[in-house]
PDB file of C-alpha atoms in Angstrom:
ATOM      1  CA  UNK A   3      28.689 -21.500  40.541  1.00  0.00           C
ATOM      2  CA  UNK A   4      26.637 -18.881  38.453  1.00  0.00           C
ATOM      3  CA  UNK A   5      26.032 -18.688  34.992  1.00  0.00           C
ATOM      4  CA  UNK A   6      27.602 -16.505  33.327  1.00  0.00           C
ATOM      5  CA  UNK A   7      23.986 -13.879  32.419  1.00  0.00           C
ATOM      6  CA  UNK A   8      23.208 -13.998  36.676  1.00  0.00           C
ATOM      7  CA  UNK A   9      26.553 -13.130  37.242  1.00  0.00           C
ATOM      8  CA  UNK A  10      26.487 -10.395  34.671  1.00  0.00           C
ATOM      9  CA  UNK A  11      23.496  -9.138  36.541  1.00  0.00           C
ATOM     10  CA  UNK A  12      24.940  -8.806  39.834  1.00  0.00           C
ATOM     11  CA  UNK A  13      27.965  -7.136  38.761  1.00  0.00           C
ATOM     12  CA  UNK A  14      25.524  -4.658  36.847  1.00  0.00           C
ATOM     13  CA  UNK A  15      23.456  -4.636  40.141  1.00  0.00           C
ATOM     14  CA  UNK A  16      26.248  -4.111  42.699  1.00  0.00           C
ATOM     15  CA  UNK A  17      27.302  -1.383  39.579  1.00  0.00           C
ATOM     16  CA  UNK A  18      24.395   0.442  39.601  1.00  0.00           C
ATOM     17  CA  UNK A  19      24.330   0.540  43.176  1.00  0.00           C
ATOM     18  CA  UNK A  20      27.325   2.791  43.517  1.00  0.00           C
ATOM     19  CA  UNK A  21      29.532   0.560  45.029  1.00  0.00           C
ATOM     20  CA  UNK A  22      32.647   1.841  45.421  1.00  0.00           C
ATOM     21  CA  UNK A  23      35.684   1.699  43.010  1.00  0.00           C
ATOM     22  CA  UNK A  24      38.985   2.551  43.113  1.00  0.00           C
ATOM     23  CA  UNK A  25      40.392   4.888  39.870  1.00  0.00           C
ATOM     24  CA  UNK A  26      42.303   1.850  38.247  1.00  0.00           C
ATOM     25  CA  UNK A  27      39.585  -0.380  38.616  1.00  0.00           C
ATOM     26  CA  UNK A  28      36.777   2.414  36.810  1.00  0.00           C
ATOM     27  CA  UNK A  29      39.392   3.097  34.624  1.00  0.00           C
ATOM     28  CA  UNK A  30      39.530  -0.844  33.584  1.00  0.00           C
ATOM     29  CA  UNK A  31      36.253  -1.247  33.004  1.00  0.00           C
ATOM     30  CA  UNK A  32      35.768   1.679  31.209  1.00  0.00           C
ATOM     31  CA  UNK A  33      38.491   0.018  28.423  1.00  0.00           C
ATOM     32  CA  UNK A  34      37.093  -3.200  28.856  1.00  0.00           C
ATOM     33  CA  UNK A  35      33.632  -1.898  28.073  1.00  0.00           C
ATOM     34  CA  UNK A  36      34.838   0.412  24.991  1.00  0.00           C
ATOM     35  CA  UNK A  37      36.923  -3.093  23.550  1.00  0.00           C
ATOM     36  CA  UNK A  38      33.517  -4.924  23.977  1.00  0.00           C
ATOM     37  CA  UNK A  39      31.579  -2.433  22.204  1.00  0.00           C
ATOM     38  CA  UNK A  40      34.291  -1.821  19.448  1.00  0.00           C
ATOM     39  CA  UNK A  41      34.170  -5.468  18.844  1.00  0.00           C
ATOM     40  CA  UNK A  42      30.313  -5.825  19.101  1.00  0.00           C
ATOM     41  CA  UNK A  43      28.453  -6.770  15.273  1.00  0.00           C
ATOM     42  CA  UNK A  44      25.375  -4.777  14.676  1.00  0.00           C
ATOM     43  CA  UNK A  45      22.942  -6.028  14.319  1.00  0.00           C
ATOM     44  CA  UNK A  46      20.558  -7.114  11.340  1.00  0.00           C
ATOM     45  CA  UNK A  47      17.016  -5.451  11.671  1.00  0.00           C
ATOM     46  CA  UNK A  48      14.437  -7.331  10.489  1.00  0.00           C
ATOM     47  CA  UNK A  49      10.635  -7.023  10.337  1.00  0.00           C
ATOM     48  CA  UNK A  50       8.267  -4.448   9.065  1.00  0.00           C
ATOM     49  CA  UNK A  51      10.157  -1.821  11.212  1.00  0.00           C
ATOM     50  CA  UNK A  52      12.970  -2.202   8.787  1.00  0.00           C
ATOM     51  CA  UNK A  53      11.136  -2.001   5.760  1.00  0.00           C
ATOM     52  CA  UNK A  54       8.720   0.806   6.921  1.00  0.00           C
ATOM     53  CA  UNK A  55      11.698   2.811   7.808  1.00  0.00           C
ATOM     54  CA  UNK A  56      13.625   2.351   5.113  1.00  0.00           C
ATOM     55  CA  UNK A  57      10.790   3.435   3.101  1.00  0.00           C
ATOM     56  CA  UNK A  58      10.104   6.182   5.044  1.00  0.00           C
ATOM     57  CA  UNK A  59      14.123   7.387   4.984  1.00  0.00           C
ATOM     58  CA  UNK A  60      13.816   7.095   1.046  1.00  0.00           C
ATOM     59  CA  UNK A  61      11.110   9.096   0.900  1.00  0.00           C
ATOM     60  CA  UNK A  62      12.344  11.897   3.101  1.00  0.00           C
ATOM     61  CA  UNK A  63      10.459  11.027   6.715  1.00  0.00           C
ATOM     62  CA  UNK A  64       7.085  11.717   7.169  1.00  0.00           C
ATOM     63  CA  UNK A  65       6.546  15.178   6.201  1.00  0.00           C
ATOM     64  CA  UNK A  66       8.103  13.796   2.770  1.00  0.00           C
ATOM     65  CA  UNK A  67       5.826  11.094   3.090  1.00  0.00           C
ATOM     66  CA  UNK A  68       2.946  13.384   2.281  1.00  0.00           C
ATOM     67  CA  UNK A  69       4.662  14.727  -0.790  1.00  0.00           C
ATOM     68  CA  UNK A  70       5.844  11.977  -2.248  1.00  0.00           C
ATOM     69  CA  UNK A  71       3.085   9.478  -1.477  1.00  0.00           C
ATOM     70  CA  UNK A  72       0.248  11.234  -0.955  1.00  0.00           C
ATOM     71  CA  UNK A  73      -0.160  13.476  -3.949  1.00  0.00           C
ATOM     72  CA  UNK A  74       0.124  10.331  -6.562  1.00  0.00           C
ATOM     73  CA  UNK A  75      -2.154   8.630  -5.021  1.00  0.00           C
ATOM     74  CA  UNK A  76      -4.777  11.351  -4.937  1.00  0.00           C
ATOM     75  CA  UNK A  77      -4.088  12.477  -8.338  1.00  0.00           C
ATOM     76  CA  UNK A  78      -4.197   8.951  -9.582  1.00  0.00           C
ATOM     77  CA  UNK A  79      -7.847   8.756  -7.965  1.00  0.00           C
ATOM     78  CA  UNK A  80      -8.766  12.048  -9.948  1.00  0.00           C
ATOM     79  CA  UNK A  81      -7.687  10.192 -12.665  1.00  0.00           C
ATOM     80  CA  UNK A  82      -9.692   7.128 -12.330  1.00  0.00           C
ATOM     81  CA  UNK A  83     -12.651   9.300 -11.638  1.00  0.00           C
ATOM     82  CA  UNK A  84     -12.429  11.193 -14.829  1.00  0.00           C
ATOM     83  CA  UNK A  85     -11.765   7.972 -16.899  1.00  0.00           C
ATOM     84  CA  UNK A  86     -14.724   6.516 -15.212  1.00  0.00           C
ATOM     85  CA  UNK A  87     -16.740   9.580 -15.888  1.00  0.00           C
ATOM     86  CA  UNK A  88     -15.792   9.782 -19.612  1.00  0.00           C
ATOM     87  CA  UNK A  89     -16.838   5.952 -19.892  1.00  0.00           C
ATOM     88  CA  UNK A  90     -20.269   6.224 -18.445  1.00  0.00           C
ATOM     89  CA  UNK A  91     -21.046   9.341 -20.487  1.00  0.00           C
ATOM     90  CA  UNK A  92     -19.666   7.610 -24.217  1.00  0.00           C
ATOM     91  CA  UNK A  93     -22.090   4.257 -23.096  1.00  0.00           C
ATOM     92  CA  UNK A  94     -24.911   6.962 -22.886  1.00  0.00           C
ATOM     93  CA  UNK A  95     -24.302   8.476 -26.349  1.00  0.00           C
ATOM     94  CA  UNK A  96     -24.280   5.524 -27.915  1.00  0.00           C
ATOM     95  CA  UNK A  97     -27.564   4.369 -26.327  1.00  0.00           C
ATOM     96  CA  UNK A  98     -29.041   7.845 -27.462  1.00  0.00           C
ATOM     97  CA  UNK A  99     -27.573   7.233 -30.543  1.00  0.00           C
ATOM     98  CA  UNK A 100     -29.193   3.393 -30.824  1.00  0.00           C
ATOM     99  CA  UNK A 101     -32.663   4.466 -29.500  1.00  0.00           C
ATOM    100  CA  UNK A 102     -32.729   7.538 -32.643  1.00  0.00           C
ATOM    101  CA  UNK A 103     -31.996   5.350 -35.174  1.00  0.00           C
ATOM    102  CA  UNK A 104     -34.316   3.147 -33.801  1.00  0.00           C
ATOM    103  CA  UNK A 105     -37.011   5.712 -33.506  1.00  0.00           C
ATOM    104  CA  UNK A 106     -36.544   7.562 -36.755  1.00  0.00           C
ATOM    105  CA  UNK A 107     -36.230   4.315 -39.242  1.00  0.00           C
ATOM    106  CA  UNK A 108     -39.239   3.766 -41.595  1.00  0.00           C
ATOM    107  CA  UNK A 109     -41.151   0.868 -39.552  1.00  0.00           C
ATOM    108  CA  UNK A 110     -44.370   1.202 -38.199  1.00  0.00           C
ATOM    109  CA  UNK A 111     -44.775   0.967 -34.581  1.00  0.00           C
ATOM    110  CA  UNK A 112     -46.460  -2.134 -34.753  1.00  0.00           C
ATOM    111  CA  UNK A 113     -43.114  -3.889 -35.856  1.00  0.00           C
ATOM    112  CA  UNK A 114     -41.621  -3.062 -32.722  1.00  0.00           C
ATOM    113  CA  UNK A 115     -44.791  -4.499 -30.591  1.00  0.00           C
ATOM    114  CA  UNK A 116     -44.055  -7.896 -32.465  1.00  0.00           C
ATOM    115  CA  UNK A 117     -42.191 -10.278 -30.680  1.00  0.00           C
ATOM    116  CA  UNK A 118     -41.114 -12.074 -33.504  1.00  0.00           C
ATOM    117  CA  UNK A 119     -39.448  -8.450 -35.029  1.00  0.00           C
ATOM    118  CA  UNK A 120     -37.586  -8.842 -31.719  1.00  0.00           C
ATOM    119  CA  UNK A 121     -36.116 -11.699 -32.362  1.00  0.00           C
ATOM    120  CA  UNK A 122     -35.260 -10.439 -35.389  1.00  0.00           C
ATOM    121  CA  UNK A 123     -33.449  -7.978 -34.254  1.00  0.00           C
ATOM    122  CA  UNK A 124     -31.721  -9.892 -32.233  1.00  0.00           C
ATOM    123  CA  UNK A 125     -30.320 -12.493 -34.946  1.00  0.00           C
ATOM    124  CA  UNK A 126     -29.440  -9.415 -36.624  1.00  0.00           C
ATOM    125  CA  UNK A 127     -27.399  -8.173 -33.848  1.00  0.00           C
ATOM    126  CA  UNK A 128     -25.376 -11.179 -33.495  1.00  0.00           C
ATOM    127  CA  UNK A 129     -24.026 -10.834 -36.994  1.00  0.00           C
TER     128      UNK A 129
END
């Protein structure tokens, strides 16, 4: 005897085929079919399908997807750039700032040829 899944298939078969069948019997399957799929559990999705569509339903689809995602991210790279920008250009002041000071003290320039003046200056710094 057939297991139940090949026999399944050659009723769908033999189904598909046409075969012919009386009103009562079309009109059984029909309910037998509609119980089957009343009763039927859906099912859990799982995977990255799930969670990418979720995420895309929450965030309106994609054409809300370029709203709502895109724009933050870009204006959080603007951000970063200026930050960045503002960084770089307050290290440079204070190395102009460093290298005046330096240049318009009282010492001879002589005192800055002197390696041991450099390692003055560099015990100093570490106060």
């Amino acid at each position: 005897m057939d297991n139940e899944p090949q026999f399944g298939n050659r009723i769908r078969h033999l189904l598909n085929q046409g075969a012919p069948l009386g009103a009562s019997l079309s009109a059984r399957l029909r309910a037998a079919r509609e119980l089957a799929l009343s009763r039927q559990k859906p099912e859990a999705a799982q995977g990255l399908l799930v969670w990418t569509g979720g995420i895309l339903g929450r965030l309106g689809g994609f054409s809300g997807l370029s709203l709502r995602l895109i724009v933050p991210l870009v204006t959080l790279a603007i951000g970063l750039a200026a930050v960045y920008t503002w960084e770089q250009k307050q290290r440079a002041a204070e190395v102009e700032e460093l290298d005046a000071q330096v240049l318009t003290g009282e010492l001879p320039i002589d005192a800055y040829l002197d390696h041991g003046f450099e390692a003055w200056l560099k015990k100093r710094d570490s106060f």
